[in-house]
XYZ file of C-alpha atoms in Angstrom:
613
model
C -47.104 24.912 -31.530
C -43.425 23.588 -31.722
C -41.937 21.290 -28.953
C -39.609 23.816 -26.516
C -36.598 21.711 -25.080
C -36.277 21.172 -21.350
C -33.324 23.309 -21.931
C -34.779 26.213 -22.975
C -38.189 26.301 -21.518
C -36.757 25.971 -17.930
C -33.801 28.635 -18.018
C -34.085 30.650 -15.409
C -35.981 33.598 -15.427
C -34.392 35.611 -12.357
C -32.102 34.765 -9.528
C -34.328 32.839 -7.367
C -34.392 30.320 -9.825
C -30.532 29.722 -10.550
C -29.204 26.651 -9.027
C -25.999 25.544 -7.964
C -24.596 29.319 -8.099
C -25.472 30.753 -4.854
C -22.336 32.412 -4.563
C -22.973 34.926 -8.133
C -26.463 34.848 -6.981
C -25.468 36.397 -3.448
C -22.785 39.020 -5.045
C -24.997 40.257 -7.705
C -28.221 40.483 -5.126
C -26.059 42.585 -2.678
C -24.708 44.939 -5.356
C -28.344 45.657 -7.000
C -29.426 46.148 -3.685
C -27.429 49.154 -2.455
C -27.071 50.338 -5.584
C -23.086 49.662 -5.928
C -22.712 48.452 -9.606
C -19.483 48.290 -11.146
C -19.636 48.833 -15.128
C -17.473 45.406 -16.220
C -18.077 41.933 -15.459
C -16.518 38.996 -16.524
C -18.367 35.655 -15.556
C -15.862 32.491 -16.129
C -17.163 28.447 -16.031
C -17.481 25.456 -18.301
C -20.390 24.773 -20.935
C -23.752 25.153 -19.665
C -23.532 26.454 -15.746
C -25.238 29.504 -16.478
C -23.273 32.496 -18.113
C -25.294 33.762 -20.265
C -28.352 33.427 -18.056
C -26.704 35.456 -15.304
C -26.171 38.336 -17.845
C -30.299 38.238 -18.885
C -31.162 38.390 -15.639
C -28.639 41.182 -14.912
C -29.604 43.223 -17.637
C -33.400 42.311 -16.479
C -32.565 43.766 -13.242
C -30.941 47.189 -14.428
C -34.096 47.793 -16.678
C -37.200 46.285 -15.024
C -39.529 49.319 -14.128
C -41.943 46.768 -12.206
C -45.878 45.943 -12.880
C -46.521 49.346 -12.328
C -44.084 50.887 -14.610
C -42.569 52.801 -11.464
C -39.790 50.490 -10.474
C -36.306 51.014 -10.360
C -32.919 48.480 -9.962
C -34.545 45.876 -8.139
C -32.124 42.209 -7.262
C -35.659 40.561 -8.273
C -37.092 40.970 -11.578
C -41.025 41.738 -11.960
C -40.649 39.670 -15.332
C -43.891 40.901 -16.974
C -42.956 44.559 -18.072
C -41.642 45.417 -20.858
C -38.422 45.474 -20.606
C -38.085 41.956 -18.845
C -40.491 40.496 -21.713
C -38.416 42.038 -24.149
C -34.665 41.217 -22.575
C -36.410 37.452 -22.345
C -37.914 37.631 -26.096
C -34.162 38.396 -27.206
C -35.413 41.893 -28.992
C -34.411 44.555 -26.505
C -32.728 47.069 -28.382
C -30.708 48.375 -25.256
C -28.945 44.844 -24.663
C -27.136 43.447 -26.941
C -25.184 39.950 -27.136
C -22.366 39.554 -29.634
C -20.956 35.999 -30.228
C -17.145 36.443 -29.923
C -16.425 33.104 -31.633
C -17.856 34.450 -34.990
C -17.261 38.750 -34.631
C -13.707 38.356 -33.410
C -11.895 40.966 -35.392
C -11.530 44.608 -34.652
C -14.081 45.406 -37.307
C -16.612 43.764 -35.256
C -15.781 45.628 -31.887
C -15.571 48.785 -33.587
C -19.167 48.539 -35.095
C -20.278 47.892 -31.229
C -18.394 50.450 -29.708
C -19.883 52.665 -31.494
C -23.008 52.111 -29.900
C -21.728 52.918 -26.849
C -21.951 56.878 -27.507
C -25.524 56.895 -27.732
C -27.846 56.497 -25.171
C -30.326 53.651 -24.287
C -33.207 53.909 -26.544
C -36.102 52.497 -24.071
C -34.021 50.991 -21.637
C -32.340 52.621 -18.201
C -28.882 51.231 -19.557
C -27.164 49.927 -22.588
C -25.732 46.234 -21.377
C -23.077 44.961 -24.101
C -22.718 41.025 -23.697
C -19.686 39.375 -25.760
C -19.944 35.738 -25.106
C -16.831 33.641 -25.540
C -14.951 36.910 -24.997
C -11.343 34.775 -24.996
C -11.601 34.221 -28.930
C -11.243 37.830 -29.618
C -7.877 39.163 -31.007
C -5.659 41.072 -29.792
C -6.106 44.100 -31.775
C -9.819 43.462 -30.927
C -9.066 43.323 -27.571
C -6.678 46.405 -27.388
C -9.115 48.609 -29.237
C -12.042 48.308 -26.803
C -9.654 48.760 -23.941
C -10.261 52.663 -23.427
C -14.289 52.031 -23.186
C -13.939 48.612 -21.024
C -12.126 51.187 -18.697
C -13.877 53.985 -18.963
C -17.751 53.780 -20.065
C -20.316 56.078 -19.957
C -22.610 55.953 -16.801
C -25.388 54.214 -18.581
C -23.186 51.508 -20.312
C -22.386 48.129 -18.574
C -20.233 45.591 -20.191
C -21.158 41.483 -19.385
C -18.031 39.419 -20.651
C -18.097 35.589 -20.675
C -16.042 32.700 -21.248
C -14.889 29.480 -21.049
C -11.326 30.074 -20.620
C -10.211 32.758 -18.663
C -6.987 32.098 -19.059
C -6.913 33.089 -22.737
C -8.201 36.714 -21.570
C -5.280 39.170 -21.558
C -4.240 40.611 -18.151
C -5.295 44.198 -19.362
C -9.024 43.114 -19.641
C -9.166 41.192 -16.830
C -8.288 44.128 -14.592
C -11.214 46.225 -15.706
C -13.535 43.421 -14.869
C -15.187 41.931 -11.682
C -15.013 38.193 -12.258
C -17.318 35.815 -11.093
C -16.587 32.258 -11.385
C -19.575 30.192 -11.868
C -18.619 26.742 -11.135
C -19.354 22.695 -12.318
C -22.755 21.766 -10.530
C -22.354 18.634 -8.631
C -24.363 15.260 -9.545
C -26.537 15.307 -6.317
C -27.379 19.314 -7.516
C -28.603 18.194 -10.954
C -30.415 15.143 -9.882
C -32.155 17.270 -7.695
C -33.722 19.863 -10.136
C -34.035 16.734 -13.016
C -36.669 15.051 -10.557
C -38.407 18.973 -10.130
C -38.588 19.447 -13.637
C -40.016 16.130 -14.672
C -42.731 16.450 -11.919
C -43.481 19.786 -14.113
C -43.560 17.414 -17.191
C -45.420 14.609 -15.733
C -42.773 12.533 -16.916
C -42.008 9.374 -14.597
C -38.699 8.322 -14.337
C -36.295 5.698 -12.244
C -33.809 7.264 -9.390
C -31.046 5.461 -11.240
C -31.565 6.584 -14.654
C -31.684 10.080 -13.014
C -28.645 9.521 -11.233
C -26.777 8.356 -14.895
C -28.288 11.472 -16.493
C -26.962 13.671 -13.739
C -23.186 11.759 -13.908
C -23.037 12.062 -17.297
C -24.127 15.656 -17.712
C -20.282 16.647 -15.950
C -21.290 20.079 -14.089
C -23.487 21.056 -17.334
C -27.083 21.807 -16.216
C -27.929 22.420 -19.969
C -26.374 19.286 -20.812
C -28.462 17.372 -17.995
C -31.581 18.557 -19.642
C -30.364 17.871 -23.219
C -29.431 14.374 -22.015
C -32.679 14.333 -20.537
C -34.797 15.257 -23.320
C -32.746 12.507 -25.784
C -33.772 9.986 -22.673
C -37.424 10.652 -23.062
C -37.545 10.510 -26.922
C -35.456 7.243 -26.294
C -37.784 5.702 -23.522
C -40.776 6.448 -24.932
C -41.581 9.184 -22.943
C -40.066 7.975 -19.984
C -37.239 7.056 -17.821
C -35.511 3.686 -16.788
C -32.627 2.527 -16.245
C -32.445 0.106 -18.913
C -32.619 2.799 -21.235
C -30.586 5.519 -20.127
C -27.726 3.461 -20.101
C -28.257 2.179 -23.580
C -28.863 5.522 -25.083
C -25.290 6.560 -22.689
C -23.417 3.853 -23.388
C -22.211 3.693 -19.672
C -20.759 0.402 -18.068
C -22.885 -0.664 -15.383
C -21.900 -0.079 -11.972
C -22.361 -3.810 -11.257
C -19.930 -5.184 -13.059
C -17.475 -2.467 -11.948
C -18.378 -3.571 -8.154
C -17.824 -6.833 -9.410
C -14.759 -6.206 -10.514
C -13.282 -4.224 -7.872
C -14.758 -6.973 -5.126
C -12.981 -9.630 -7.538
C -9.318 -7.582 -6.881
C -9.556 -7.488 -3.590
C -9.961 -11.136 -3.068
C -6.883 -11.612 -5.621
C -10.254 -14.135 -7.893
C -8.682 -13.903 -11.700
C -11.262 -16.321 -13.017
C -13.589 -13.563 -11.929
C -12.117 -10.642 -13.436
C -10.991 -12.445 -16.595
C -14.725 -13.380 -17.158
C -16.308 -10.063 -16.253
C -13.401 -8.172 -18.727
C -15.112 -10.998 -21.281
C -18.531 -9.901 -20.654
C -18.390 -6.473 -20.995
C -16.555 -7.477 -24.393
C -19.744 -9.206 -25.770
C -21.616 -6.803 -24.856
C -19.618 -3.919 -26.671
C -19.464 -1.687 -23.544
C -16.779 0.680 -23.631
C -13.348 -0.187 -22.147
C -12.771 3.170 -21.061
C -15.849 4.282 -19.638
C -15.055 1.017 -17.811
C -11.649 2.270 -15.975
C -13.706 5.455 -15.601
C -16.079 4.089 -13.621
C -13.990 2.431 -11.672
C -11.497 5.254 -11.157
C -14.685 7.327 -9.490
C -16.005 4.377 -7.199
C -12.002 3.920 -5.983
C -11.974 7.601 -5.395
C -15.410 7.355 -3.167
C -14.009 4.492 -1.426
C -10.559 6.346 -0.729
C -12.851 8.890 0.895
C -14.724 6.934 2.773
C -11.519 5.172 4.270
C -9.667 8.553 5.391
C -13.135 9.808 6.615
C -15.713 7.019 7.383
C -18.985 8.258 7.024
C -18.404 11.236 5.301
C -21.323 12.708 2.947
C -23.910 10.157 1.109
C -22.185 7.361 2.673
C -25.152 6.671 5.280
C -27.472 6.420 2.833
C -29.033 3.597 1.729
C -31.503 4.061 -0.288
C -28.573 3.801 -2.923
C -27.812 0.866 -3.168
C -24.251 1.899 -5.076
C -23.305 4.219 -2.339
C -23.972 0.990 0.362
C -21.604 -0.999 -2.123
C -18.934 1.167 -2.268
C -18.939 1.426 1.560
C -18.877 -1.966 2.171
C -15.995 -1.965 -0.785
C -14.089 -0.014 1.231
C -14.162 -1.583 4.652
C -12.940 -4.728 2.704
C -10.045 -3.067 0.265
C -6.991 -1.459 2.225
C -6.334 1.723 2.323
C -2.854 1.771 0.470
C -4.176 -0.836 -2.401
C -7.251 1.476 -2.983
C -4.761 3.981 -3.575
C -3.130 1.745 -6.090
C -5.634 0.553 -7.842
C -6.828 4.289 -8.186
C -3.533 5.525 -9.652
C -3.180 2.212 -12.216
C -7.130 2.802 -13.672
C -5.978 6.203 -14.743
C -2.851 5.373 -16.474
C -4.024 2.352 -18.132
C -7.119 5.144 -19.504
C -4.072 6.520 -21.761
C -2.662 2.995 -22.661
C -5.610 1.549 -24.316
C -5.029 3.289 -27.500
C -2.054 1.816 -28.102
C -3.194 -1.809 -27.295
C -4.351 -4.162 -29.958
C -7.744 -3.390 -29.369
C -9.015 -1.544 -26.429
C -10.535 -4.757 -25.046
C -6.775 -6.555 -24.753
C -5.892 -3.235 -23.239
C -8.781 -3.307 -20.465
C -7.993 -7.044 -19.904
C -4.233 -5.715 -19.312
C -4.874 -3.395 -17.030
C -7.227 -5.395 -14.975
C -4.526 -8.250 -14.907
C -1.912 -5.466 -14.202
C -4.058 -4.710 -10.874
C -4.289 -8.315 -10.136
C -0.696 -8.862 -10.233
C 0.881 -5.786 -9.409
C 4.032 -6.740 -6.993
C 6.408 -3.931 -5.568
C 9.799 -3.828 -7.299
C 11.499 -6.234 -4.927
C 11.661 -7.635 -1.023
C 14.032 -6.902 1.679
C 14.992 -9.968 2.625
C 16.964 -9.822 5.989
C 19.658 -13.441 6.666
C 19.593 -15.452 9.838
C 20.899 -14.313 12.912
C 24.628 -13.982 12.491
C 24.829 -14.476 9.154
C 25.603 -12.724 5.860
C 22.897 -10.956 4.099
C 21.634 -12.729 1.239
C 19.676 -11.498 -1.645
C 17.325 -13.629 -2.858
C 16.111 -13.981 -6.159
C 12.684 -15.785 -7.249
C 12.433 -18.339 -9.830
C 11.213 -17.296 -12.774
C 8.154 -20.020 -12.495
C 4.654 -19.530 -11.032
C 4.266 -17.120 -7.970
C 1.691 -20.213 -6.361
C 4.788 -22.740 -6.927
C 6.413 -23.495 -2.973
C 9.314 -21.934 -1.574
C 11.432 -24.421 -1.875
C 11.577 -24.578 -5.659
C 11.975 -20.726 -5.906
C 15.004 -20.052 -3.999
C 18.869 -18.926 -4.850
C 21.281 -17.767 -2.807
C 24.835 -16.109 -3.995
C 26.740 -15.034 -1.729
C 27.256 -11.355 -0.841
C 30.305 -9.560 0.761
C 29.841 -7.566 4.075
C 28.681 -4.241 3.526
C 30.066 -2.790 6.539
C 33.493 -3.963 4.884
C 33.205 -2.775 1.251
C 32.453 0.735 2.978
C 35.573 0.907 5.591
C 37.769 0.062 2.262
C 35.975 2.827 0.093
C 36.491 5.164 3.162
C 40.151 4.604 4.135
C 41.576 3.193 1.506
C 44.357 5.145 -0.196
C 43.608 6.664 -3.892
C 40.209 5.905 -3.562
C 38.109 7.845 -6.172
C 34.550 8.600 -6.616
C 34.299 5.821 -9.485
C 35.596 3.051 -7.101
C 32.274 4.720 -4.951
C 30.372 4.070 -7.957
C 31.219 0.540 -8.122
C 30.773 -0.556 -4.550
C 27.201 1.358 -4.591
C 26.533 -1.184 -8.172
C 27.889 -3.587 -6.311
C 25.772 -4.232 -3.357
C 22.983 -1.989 -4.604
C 22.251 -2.940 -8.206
C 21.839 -6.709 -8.032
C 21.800 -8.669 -11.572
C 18.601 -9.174 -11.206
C 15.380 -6.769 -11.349
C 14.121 -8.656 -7.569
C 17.119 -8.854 -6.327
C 17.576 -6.959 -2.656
C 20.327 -7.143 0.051
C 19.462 -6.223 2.801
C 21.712 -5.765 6.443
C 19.925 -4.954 9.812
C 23.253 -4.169 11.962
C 25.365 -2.690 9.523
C 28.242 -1.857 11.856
C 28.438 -5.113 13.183
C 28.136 -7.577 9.952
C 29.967 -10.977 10.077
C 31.221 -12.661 6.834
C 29.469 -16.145 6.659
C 29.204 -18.642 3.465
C 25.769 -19.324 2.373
C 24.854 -22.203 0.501
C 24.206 -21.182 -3.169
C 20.745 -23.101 -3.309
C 18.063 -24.341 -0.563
C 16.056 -26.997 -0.707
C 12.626 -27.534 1.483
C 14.563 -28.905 4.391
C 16.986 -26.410 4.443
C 14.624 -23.576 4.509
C 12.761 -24.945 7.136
C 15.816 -25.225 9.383
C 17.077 -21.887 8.774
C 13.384 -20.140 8.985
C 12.626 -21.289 12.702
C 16.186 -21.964 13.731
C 15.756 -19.274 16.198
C 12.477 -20.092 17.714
C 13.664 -24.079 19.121
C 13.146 -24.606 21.409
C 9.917 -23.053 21.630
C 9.820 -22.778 25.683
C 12.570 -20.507 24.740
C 10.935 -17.833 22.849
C 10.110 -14.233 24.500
C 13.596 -15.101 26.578
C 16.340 -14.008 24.100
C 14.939 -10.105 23.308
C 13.062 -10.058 20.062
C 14.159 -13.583 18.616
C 10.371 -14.334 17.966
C 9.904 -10.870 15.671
C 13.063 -11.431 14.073
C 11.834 -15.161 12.981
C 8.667 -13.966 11.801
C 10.351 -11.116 9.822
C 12.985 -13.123 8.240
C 10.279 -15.821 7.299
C 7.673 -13.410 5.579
C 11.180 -11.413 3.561
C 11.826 -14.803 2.200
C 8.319 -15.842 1.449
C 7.889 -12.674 -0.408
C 10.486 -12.680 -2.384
C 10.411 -16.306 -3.378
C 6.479 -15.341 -4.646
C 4.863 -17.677 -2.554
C 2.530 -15.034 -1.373
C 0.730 -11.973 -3.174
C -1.750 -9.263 -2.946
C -3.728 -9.037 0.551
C -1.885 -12.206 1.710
C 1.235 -10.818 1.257
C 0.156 -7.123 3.269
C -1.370 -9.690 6.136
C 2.121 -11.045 6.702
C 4.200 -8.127 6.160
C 1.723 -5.638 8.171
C 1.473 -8.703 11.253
C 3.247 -9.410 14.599
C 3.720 -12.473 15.450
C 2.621 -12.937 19.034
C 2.671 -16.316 19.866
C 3.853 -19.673 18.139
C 3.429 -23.392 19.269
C 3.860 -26.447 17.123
C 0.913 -26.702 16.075
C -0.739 -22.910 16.829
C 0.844 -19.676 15.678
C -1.139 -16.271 16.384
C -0.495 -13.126 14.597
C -1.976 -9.916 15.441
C -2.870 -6.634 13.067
C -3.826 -3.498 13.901
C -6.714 -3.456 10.393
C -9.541 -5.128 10.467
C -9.324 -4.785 7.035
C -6.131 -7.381 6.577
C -8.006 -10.125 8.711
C -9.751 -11.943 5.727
C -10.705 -15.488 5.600
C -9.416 -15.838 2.148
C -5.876 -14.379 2.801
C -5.721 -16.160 6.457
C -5.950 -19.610 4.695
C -3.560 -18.728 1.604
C -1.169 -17.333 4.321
C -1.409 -20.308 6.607
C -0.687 -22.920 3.281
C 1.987 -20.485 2.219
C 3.587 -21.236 5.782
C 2.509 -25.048 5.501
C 4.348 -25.359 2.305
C 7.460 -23.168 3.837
C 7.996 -24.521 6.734
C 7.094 -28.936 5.999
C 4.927 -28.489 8.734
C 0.877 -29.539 7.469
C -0.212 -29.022 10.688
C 0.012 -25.467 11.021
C -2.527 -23.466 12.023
C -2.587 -20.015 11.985
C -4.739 -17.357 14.391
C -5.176 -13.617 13.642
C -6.415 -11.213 16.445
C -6.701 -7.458 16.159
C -4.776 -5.249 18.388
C -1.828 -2.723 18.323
C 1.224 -4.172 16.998
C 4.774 -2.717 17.615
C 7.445 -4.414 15.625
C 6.112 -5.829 12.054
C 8.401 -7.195 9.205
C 7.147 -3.893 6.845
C 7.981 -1.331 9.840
C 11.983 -3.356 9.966
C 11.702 -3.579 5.923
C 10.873 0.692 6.359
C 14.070 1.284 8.876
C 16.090 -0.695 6.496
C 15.638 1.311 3.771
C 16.075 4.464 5.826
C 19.432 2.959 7.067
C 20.389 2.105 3.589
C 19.570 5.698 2.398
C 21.828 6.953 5.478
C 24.718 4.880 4.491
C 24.812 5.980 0.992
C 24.875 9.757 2.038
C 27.908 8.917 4.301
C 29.423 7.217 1.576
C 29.607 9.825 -0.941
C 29.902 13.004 1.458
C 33.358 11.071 3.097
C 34.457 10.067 -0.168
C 38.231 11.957 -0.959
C 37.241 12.548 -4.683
C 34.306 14.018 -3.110
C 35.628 16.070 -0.706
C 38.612 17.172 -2.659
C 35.761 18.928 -5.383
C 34.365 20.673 -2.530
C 37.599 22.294 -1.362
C 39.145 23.023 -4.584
C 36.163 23.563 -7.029
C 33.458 24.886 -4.300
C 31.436 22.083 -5.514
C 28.489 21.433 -3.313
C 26.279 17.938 -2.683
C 22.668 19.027 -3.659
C 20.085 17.738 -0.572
C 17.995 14.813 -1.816
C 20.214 14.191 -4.866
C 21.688 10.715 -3.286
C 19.242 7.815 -3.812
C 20.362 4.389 -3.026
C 19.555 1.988 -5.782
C 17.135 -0.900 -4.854
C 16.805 -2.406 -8.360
């Protein structure tokens, strides 16, 4: 006897036995069951969710007369009479599937229509199923639109496709439509492991769990996949062999990867990028698989302990939790949105290996577009631009300083001066908002009250030191002159930033900190995330402020606790001031103002952006 695939030999034979499509299944029962059957459906999903098995067992269940031979329109199938044995055997002469893909002219409709005036032969109705309805033409489509509207009592029309949206209008408002939707992985692995109990086939929980990943919403394709897995294995299922036959990345060295970002350890994701190279594993499946454990892991962090997540007899799921009590929220986010993207550059890399190794750097290094860097207390805002040498070189080789004219100025002389047009606007914008350089930011915390002040052009160690904790000597002082300690701690991070000296989760520890208390030899910060308070970002912090500041004996102190005033909420008001000031700018400008009166000219809301780089 020839070898039935899983596929076949386990569709389902009646509604009981559908899975994943409880809605249908609950529509369909209810209408059987009092009788009210409409003569059009349409039923809409991808590949392999069930269309064509819901129409079977819909004819089945319009023609099954029972085991006795006495039954009528039953929800539930007898299976054994004639009819069901018949609709199941595919030679029922009252039902009737036509495969739109191939019969798509009007030829082909017209042969079936004409069908439709006779009455069932053996059956209690004529059921006409078109699969992959959408490839029809239009004049196909137009000349079965009088029947499809109107059909004779004992006809019933079963549409399906893949692609609803390629129906036309006209059709789709004869039809009910039932959408039968992607099955989920746990909904697969689920009826894999009842099937191969049927089989006596043994197989791994993880190579199920591949199968049911890789099968995308397709129970057909699950149990293709499936029986390719047991040819493969031998006639069974591990691990090992499933993702050979797949070609899927394994998890581990995606976990290893992600847990290598988050501590900001290159080595580590430069070697891992190398290994999956030797072992010809696919760079995209690679950013795939990390794109879906960053999206678990967003989940988990905007609702802890939401679905699988307390189980652990995964032991993926238990990674990805404890992934995401370690990554923050925001850089999850990132590194979500940068896997994706870098999916569509690897085709134009050199070979999709370089591109992978790219995109892994690219989440390694990733650094916002520049740093608000706010200037001591009374003087001029500076903007500072980094050295074009290494990000771990100190400070004090990878500072500049030009001098920049007060802003609060350059806007009282756009505003009042005489002939002033929108292109001198323009310019004075450029001016203080377009530095020369891509990192360059200015950046002014009292606006209204700025102070012209020479800066030197360059600082050396010594000089950065004096002007970073100018405010906080004496130190018996501090807490005593309203906020001088915050501002200290805010200018110092804005100029540690931009200069480089810190990155990644060192860099959100400082900016996302308060600095609570400071001694010689003790400073203590405080953060609201546990998340931010790692060992390995504490220390790189604490040399970053060693190197800053001349002072080795630094040590620094994190606690946890609500924090009120943090360099990134100023660096957040800033650019909400800056934004504020460029609106006033251009709505008082004369030019402006003059195009409103005369032209009815009208500033569209949201149009004015101030230019950060």
């Amino acid at each position: 006897m020839s070898y039935l695939v899983l596929a076949r030999k386990y569709r389902p034979k009646n509604f009981s036995e559908m899975v994943g499509q409880s809605h249908v299944v609950q529509a369909l029962g209810n209408a059987l069951g009092t009788g009210r059957l409409h003569h059009a459906y349409l039923f809409t999903g991808t590949r392999g969710v069930g269309k064509t098995t819901v129409s079977r067992i819909l004819a089945k269940s319009l023609n099954c007369t029972g085991i006795d031979g006495k039954g009528g329109i039953t929800a539930e199938p007898c299976g054994v009479c004639d009819a069901c044995r018949d609709i199941d055997g595919g030679r029922f002469v009252d039902y009737t599937e036509l495969d739109a893909a191939s019969n798509r002219g009007v030829d082909e409709i017209a042969q079936l229509l004409e069908q439709a005036v006779y009455k069932p032969v053996v059956g209690r109705f004529k059921v006409f199923m078109i699969d992959e309805v959408h490839m029809l033409t239009n004049t196909a489509f137009n000349a079965m639109l009088k029947t499809l509207e109107e059909p004779p009592d004992y006809l019933k029309f079963v549409l399906a496709t893949t692609d609803p949206q390629k129906v036309p209008a006209t059709v789709l408002s004869r039809c009910l439509q039932f959408n039968l939707r992607p099955m989920a992985p746990e909904t697969v692995l689920e009826h894999l492991v009842q099937v191969l109990a049927l089989e006596n086939v043994s197989a791994e929980p993880q190579a199920l769990r591949l199968l049911s990943r890789a099968a995308r919403g397709s129970m057909r394709d699950a149990l293709s996949l499936t029986d390719q897995a047991i040819a493969f294995g031998s006639g069974r299922l591990d691990e090992a062999s499933v993702r050979v036959m797949l070609g899927s990345v394994d998890r581990s060295y995606v976990f290893r990867l992600l847990d290598a970002l988050a501590r900001g350890d290159g080595r580590t994701v430069v070697e891992t990028s190398e290994v999956l190279r030797l072992n010809g594993l696919s760079a995209a499946s690679t950013l795939e698989e990390m794109a879906t454990v960053l999206q678990r892991m967003a989940v988990l962090q905007a609702v802890p302990g939401i679905g699988a997540g307390d189980n652990d007899t995964d032991p993926e799921i238990v990674e990805t939790a404890r992934l995401a009590r370690t990554m923050p929220a925001d850089e999850t986010q990132l590194l979500y949105s940068l896997c994706l993207h870098g999916r569509g550059e690897l085709g134009l890399a050199p070979d999709e290996y370089a591109g992978l190794t790219m995109v892994l750097l690219r989440l390694l290094a990733f650094k916002p577009p520049g740093a608000v860097v706010p200037a001591a207390a009374g003087v001029q805002p500076v903007a500072v631009r980094p050295a074009s040498g290494s990000a771990a070189e100190p400070v004090k080789k990878s500072l500049s300083e030009p001098v920049e004219a007060p802003v609060a100025g350059r806007l009282h002389a756009v505003q009042s001066g005489p002939g002033t047009r929108l292109e001198d606007t323009h310019q004075v914008l450029q001016a203080h908002y377009v530095p020369a350089l891509p990192l360059t930011v200015a950046y002014e915390s009292n606006m209204a009250s700025a102070q012209t002040a020479n800066v030197p052009s360059a600082m050396n160690s010594e000089a950065f030191a004096e002007t970073a904790k100018a405010p906080m000597r004496p130190s018996a002082d501090i807490g005593t002159e309203g906020g001088s300690l915050d501002d200290a701690w805010e200018r110092i991070v804005n100029l540690m930033v931009a200069a480089e000296s810190i990155a990644a989760l060192t860099r959100e520890l400082a900016l996302q900190s308060q600095l609570c208390g400071q001694s010689e030899s003790l400073w203590t910060l405080r953060v609201e995330r546990e998340s931010l308070n790692q060992a390995a970002a504490r220390e790189k912090l604490q040399v970053a402020l060693q190197n800053a500041l001349a002072e080795p004996d630094l040590r620094l102190a994190v606690e946890l606790g609500a924090v009120t005033n943090t360099p990134a909420r100023r660096n957040s008001a800033a650019l909400v001031e800056r934004q504020r000031v460029a609106e006033l700018l251009i709505q008082n400008d004369p030019f402006v103002q003059d195009m409103i009166r005369e032209w009815g000219a009208r500033i569209v809301p949201g149009s004015i952006k101030s230019v950060s780089s």
